[in-house]
Coordinates of C-alpha atoms in Angstrom, one line a residue:
Chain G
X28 CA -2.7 2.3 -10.9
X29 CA 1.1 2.6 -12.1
X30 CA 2.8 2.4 -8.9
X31 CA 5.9 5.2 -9.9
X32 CA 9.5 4.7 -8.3
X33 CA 9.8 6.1 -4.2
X34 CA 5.8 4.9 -3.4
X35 CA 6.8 2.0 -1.6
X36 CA 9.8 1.1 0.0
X37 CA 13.0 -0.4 -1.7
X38 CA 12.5 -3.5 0.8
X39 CA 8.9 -4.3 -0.3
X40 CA 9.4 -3.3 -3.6
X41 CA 12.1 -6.1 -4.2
X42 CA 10.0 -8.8 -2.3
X43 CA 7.1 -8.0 -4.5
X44 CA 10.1 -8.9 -7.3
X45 CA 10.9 -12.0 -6.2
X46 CA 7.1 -13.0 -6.0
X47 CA 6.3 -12.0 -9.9
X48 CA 9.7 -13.4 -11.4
X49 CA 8.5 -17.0 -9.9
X50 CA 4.7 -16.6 -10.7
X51 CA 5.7 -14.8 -14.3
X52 CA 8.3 -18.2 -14.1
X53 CA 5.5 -20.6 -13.8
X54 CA 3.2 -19.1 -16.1
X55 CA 5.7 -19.4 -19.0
X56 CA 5.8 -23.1 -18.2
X57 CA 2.1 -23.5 -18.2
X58 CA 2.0 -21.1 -21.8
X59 CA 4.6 -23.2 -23.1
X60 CA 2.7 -26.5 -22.7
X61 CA -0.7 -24.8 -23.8
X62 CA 0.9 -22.9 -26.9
X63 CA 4.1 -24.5 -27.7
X64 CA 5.8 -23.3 -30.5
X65 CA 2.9 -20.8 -31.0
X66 CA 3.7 -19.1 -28.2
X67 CA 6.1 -16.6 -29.5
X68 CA 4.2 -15.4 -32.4
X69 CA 0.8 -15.2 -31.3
X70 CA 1.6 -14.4 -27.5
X71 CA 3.5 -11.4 -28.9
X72 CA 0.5 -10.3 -30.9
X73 CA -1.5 -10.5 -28.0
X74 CA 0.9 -8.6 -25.9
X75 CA 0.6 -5.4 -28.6
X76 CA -2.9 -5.7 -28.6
X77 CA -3.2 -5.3 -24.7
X78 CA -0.5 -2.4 -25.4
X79 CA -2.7 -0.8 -27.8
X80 CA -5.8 -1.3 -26.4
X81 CA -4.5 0.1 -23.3
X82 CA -4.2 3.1 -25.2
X83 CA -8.3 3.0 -26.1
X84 CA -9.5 5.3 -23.7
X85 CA -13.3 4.5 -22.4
X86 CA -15.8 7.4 -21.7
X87 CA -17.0 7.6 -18.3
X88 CA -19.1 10.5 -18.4
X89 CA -18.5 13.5 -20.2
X90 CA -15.3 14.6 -20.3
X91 CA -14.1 12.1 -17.9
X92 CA -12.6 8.4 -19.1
X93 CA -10.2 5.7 -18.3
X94 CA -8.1 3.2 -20.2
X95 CA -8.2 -0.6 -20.1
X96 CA -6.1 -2.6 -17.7
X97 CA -7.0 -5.6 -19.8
X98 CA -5.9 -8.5 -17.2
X99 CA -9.2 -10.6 -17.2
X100 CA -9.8 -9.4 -21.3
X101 CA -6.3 -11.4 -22.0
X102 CA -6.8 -14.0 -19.9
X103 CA -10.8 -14.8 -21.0
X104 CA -9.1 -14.6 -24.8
X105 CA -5.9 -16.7 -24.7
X106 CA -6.0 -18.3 -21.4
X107 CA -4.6 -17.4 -17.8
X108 CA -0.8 -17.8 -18.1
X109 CA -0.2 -16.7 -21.5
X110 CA -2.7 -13.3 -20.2
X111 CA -0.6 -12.9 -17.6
X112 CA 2.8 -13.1 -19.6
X113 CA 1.3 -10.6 -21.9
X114 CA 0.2 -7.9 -19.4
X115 CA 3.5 -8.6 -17.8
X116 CA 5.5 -7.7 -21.0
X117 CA 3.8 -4.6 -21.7
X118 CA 4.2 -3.5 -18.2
X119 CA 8.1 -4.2 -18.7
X120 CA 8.2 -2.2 -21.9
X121 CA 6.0 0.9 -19.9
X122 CA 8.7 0.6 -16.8
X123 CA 11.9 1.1 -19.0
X124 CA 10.8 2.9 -21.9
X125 CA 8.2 5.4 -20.7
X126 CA 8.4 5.6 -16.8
X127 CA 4.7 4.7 -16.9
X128 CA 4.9 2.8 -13.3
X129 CA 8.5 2.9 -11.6
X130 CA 11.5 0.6 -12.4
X131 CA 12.0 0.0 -8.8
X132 CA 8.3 -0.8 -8.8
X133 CA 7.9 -3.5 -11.7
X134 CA 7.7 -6.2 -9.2
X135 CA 5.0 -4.4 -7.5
X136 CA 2.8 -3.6 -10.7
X137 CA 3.4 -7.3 -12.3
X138 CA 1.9 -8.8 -8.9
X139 CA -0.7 -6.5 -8.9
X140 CA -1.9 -6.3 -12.3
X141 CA -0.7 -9.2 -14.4
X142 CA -1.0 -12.0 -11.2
X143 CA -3.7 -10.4 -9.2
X144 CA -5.4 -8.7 -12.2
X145 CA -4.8 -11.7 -15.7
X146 CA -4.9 -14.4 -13.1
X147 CA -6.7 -13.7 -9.8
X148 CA -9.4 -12.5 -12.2
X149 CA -9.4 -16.0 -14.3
X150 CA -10.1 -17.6 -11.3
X151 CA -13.0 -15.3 -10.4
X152 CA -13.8 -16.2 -13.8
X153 CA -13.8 -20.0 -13.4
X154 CA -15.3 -19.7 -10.3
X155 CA -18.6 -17.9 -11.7
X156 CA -18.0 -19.9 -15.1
X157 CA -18.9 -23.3 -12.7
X158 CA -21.8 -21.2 -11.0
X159 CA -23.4 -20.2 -13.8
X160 CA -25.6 -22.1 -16.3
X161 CA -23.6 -23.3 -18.9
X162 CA -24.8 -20.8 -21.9
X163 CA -22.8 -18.6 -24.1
X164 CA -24.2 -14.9 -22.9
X165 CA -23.3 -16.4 -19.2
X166 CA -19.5 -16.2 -20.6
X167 CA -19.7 -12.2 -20.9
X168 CA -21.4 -12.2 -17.5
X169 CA -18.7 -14.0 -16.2
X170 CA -16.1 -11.9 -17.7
X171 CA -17.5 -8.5 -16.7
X172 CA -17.9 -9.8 -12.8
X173 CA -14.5 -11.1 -13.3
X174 CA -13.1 -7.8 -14.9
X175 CA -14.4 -5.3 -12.1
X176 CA -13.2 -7.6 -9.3
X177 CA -10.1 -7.8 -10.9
X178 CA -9.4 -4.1 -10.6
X179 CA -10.6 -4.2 -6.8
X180 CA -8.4 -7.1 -6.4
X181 CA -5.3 -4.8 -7.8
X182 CA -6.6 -1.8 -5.4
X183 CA -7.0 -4.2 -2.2
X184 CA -3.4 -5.3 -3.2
X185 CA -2.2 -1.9 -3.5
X186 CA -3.6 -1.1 0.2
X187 CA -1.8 -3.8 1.6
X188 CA 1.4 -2.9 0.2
X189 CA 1.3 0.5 1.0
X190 CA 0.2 -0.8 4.8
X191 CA 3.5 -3.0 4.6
X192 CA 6.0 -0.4 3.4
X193 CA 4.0 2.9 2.0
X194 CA 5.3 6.2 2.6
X195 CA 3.8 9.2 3.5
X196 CA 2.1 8.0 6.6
X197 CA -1.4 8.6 5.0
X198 CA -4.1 7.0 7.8
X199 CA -4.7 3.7 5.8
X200 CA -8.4 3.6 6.6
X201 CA -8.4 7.0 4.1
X202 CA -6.0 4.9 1.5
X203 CA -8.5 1.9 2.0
X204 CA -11.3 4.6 0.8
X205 CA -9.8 6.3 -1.5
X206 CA -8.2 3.4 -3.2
X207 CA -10.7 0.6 -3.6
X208 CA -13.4 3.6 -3.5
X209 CA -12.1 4.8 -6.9
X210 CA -11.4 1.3 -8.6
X211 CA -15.0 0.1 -7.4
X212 CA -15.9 2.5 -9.7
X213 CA -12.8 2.0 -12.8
X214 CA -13.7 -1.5 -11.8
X215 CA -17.3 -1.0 -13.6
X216 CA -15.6 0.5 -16.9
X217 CA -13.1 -2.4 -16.9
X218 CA -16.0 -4.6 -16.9
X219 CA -18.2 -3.1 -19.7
X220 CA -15.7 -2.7 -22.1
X221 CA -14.2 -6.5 -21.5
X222 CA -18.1 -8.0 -21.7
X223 CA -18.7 -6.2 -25.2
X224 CA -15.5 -7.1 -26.3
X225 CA -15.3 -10.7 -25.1
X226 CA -19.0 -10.6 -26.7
X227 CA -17.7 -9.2 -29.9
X228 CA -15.3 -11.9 -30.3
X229 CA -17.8 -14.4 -29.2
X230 CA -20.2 -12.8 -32.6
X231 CA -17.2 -14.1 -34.6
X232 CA -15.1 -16.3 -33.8
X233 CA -16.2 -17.8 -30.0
X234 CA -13.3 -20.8 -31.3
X235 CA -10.6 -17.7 -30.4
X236 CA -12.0 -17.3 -26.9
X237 CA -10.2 -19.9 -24.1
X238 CA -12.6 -18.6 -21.6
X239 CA -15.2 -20.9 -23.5
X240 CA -13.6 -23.6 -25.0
X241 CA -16.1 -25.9 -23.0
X242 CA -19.0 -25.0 -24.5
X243 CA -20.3 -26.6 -28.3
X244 CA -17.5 -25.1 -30.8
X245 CA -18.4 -24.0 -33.5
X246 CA -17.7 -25.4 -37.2
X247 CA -13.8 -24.6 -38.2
X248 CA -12.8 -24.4 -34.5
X249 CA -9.2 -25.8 -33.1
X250 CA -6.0 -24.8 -34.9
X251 CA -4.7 -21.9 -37.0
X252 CA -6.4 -21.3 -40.0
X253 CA -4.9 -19.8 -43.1
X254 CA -6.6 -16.6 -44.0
X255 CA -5.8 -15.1 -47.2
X256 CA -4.4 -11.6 -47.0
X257 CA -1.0 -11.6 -45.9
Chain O
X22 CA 7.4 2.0 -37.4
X23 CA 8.7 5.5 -38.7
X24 CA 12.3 4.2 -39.5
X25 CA 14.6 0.9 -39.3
X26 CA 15.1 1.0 -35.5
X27 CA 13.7 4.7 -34.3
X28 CA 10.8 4.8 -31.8
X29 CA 9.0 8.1 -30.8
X30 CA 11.1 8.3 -27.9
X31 CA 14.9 7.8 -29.5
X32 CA 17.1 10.8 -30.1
X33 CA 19.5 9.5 -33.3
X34 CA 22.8 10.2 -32.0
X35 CA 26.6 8.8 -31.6
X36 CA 27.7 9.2 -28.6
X37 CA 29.6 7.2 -25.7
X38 CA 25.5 6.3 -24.2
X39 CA 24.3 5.1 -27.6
X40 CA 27.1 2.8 -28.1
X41 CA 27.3 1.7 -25.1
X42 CA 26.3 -2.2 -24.6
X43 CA 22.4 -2.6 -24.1
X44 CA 22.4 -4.9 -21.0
X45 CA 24.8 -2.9 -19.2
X46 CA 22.6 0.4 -19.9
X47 CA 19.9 -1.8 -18.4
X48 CA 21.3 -3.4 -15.2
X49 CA 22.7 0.9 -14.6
X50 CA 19.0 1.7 -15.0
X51 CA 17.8 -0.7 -12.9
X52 CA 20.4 -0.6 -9.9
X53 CA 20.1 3.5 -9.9
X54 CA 16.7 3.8 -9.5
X55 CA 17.0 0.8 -6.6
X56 CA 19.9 3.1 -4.9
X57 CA 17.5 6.4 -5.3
X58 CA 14.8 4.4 -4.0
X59 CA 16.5 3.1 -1.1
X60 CA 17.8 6.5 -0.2
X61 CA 16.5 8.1 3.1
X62 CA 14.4 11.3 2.1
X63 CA 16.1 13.5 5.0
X64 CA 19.7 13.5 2.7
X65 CA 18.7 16.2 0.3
X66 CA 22.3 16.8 -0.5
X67 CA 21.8 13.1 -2.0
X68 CA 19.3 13.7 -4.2
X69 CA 21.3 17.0 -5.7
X70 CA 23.1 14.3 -6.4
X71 CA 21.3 12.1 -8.4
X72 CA 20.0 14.8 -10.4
X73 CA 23.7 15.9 -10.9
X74 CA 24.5 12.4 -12.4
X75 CA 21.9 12.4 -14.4
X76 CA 22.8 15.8 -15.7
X77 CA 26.6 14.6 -16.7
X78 CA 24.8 11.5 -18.7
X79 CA 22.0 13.6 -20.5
X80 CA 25.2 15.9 -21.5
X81 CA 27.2 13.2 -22.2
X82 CA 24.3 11.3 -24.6
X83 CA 23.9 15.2 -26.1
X84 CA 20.4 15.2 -25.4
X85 CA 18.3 18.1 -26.1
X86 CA 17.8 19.8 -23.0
X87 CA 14.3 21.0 -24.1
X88 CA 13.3 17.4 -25.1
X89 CA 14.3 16.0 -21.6
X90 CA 12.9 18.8 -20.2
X91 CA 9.3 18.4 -21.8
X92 CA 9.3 14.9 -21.1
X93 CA 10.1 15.1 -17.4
X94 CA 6.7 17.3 -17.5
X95 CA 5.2 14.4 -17.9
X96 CA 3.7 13.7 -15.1
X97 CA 2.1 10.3 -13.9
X98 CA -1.5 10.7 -12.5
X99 CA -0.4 9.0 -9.2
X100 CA 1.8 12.4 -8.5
X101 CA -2.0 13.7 -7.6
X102 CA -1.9 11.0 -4.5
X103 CA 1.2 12.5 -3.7
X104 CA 0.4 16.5 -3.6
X105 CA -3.1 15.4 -1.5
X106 CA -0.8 13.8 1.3
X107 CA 0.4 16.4 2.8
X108 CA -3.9 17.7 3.5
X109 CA -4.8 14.1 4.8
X110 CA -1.6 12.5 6.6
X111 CA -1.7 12.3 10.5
X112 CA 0.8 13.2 12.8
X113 CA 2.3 16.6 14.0
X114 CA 0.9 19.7 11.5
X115 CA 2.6 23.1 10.3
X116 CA 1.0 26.2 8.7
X117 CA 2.3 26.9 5.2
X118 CA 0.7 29.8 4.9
X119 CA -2.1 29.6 6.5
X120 CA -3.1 26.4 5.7
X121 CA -2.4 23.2 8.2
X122 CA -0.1 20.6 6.6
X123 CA 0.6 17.7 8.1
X124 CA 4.6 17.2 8.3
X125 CA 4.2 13.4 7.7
X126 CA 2.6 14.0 4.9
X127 CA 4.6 16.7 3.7
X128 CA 8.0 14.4 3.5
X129 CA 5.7 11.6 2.2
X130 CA 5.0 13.8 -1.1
X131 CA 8.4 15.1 -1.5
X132 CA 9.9 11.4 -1.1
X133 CA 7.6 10.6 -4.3
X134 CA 8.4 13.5 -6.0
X135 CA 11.9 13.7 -5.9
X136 CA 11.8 9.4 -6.6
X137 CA 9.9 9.0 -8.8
X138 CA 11.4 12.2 -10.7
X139 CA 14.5 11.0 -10.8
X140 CA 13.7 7.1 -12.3
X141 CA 11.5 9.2 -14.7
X142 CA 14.7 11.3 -16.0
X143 CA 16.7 7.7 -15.8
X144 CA 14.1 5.9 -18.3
X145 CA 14.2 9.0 -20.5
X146 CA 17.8 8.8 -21.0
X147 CA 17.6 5.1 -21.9
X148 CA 14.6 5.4 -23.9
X149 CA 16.6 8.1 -26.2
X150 CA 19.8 6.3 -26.4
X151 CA 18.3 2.7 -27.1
X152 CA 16.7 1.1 -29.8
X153 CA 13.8 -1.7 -29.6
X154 CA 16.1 -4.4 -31.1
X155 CA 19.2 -3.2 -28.3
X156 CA 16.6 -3.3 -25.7
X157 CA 16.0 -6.8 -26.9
X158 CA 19.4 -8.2 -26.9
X159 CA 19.9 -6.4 -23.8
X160 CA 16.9 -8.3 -21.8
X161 CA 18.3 -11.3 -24.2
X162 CA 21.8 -10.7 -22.6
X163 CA 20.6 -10.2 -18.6
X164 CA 19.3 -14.2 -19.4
X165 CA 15.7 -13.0 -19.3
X166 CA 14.1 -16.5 -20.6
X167 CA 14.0 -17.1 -24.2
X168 CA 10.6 -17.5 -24.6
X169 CA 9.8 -13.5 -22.8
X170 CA 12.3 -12.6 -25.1
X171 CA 10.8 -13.9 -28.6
X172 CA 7.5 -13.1 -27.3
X173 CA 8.4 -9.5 -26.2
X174 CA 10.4 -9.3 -29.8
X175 CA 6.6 -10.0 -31.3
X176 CA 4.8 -7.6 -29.6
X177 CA 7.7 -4.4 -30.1
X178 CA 7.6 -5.3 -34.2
X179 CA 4.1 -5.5 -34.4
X180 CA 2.4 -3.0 -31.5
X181 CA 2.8 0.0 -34.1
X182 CA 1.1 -2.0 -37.3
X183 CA -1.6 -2.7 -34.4
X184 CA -1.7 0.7 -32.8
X185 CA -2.2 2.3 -36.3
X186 CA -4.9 -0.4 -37.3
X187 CA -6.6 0.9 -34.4
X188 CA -6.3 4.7 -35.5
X189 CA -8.0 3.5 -38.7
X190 CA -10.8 1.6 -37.3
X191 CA -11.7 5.2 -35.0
X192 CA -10.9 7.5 -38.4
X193 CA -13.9 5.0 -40.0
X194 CA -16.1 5.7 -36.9
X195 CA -15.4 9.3 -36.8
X196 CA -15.8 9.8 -40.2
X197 CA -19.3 8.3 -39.8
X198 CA -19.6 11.1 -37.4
X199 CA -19.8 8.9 -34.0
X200 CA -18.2 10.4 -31.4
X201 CA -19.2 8.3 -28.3
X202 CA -18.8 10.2 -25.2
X203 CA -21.0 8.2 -22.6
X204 CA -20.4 4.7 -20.7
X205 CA -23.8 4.0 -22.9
X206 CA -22.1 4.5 -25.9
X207 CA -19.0 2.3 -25.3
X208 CA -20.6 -0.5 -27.5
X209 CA -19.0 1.0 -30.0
X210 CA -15.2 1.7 -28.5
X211 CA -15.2 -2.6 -27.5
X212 CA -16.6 -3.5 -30.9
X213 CA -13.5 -1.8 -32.2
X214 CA -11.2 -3.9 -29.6
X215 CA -13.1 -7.1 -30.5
X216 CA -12.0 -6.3 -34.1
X217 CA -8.3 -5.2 -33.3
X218 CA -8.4 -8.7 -31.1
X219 CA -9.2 -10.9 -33.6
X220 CA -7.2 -8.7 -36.7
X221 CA -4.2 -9.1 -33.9
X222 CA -4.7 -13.3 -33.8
X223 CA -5.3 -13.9 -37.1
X224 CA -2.1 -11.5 -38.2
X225 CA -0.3 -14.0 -35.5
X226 CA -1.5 -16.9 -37.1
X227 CA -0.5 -15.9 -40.4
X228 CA 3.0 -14.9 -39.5
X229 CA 3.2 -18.5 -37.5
X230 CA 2.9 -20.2 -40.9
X231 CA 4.8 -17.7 -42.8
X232 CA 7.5 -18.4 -40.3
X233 CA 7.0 -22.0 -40.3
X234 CA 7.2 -22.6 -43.8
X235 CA 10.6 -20.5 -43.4
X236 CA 11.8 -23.6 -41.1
X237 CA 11.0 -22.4 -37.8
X238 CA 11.5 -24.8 -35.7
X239 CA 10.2 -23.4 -32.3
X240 CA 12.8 -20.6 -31.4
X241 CA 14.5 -18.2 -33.3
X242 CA 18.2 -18.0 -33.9
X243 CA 20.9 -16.0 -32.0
X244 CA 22.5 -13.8 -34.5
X245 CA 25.4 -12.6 -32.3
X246 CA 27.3 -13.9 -29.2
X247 CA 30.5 -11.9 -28.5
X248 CA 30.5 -10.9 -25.0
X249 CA 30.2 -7.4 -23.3
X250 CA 33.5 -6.0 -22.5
X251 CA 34.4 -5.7 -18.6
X252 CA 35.3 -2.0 -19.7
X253 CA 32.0 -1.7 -20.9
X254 CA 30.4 -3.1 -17.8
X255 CA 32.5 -1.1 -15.4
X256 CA 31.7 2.3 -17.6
X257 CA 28.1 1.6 -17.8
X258 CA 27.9 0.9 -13.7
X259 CA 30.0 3.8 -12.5
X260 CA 26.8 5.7 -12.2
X261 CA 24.8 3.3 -10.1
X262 CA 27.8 2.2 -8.2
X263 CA 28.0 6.4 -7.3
X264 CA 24.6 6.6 -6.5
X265 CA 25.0 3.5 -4.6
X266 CA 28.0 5.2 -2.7
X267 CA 25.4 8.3 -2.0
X268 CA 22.6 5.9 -0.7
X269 CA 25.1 4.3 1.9
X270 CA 26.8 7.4 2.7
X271 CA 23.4 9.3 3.3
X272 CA 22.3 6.3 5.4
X273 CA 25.9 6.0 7.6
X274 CA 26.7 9.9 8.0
X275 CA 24.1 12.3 6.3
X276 CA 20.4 13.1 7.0

């Protein structure tokens, strides 16, 4: 799902640039006003736990797996823009560092997997949130529907930028296949890892989950509590 | 983290590329792999190139060449798109050996190749020659916003204490002998990340009181302001500004 540097052209590449700076842009104003001078701290601890849980690699079947995108995971935890600002920093870190997804390409991986994939999928999220009743397990429904749609939504995206400025000249009904094919089915690892982990959280501390701040908190919700181990 | 300012992928060393200023490193990074990116895939004398300038750096930064080498194996799992194209792109076909290629196709794979190659072997030589905290005050210096910055500072100091928290959590599981291997299983796998989510908040929390009952105040200070050298600047962008001349040349005369 990396898109490396030479996939798509230097023209499209650079639009797709343009697009993330201003939608990374206004979801640092919206994280600012939901977070403020939380942000950095807890934002940050966020952002290494999407890199690290990146790493967690999910069986499949045997001797098959993937790895987390995490886009809807981060947004169902902390909330849409700061999601997306985290997803978006790791990706940075992966483009300079580790070549893991091109440079050249940033713009293109930012649009499709922090703003297609953290928020596209929040609002799949919402959407399904205002459908369903209004009951706690409905929340790790939600999420997994949200996740797996997420993924597609980064595939579709992927088509159409490779239909826009793609190399290769690959007959994009066989990239439509291939592409969205594949991540229907990544799509459905995505989703049962975020619903048992959104669930996990929910077990223990459901105030730590934005997704369902609308529902009955719990006793000790709201605000930063001071644990004891340092 | 394994020392004061290494990461897995730094090779300690004193040369002109390690001193040189972060942000300039950066912006030579960036604009390189644009100019590569933007060069037509018919100038193969371009490319040669590229992979020449990237050879005088990697000498010039003393890298091992075995270390570059291994890591340039690397290979991203989108490369596999790439080899397939050639079987499955339209257009006019050849016979490589007895098996029909599609010459579309065939350019299409080496375009990605030899791209993606080469921004591979840039990041490497950045990766080696540049700390975490340079990276920082590099992104810092380019007027990335403040907040990305702090927030990206976070995440680099803590993503190893949270990486390693997660080895322990699977050393427990394995040592209790579960080994899941099956999408059935995976119960286990996101209880894990559930754990490392809320170990990961909660360490944020506590290090947003430690640091406010330090005085912070809603950002963190600048510790240094002098300004990047023009010489600097102009050392650091020779290399773009060549490949840039390559790119423009290929486009005007070559092919």
């Amino acid at each position: 799902m990396h898109i490396p540097d030479g996939f798509i052209n230097a023209g499209t590449s650079i639009a797709a640039g343009v697009v993330s700076a201003g939608g990374i842009g206004a979801a640092l104003r919206r994280a600012a006003r939901e977070m403020e001078d939380r942000q950095a701290p807890l934002a940050g601890l966020v952002a290494a736990f999407v890199f690290a849980a990146q790493m967690l690699n999910f069986p499949i079947a045997a001797g098959t797996s993937g790895h987390l995108l995490g886009g809807v995971l981060a947004a169902v935890l902390v909330g849409p823009w700061a999601g997306a600002i985290c997803v978006a920093l790791v990706l940075l870190v992966q483009a300079i560092f580790f070549a893991d997804g091109g440079l050249s390409a940033l713009g293109l991986n930012v649009l499709n997997m922090a703003i297609l994939g953290a928020l596209g999928g929040y609002v799949v999220f919402r959407v399904l949130r205002d459908v369903l009743p209004k009951r706690r397990p409905m929340v790790v429904v939600a999420a997994a529907l949200a996740a797996w749609a997420s993924v597609v939504l980064a595939s579709l995206a992927f088509f159409a930028e490779y239909a826009v400025g793609g190399v290769g000249g690959v007959p994009l009904g066989a990239v439509f296949t291939a592409m969205v094919g594949i991540h229907a089915l990544i799509g459905v690892g995505e989703a049962v890892i975020t619903a048992l982990t959104v669930s996990a959280v929910m077990a223990v501390r459901p105030d730590l989950v934005f997704g369902a701040r609308d529902l009955a908190p719990g006793p000790g919700a709201a605000g930063p509590r001071v644990a004891l181990e340092a | 983290m394994s020392g004061p300012h290494a990461h897995a992928l730094y090779v300690h060393g004193h040369t002109p590329v390690h001193r040189l200023a972060p942000e300039a490193k950066l912006a030579a990074q960036l604009l390189f792999v644009l100019a590569v990116v933007a060069t037509p895939r018919e100038a193969f004398w371009a490319f040669g190139v590229y992979a020449l300038l990237v050879a005088v750096v990697v000498g010039l930064a003393r890298l091992p060449i075995a270390f570059v080498a291994k890591r340039l194996l690397f290979e991203v799992p989108f490369v596999l798109f790439a080899v397939l194209m050639p079987f499955v792109s339209r257009g006019e076909r050849v016979d490589v050996l007895g098996v029909s290629l599609s010459v579309e196709g065939l350019w299409g794979a080496w375009n990605v190749l030899a791209k993606a190659t080469l921004g591979l072997a840039a990041s490497i030589v950045v990766a080696a020659t540049t700390t975490m905290p340079e990276l920082l005050r590099g992104l810092e210096r380019l007027r990335m916003p403040r907040a990305l910055t702090s927030t990206l500072s976070f995440m680099i100091r803590y993503a190893d204490v949270v990486a390693e928290e997660m080895r322990r959590m699977k050393i427990a599981r394995d040592s209790r002998a579960y080994d899941p291997r099956w999408l059935w299983q995976a119960r286990a796998v996101a209880a894990a990340a559930g754990a490392l989510f809320i170990r990961s908040y909660e360490r944020g929390e506590r290090v947003y009181l430690a640091m406010l009952s330090r005085g912070y105040a809603g950002s963190m200070p600048r510790l240094e302001e002098a300004a990047t050298p023009a010489v600097v600047w102009a050392a650091a962008l020779a290399v773009p500004a060549a490949a840039a001349a390559v790119a423009a040349t290929a486009w005007v005369v070559g092919r």
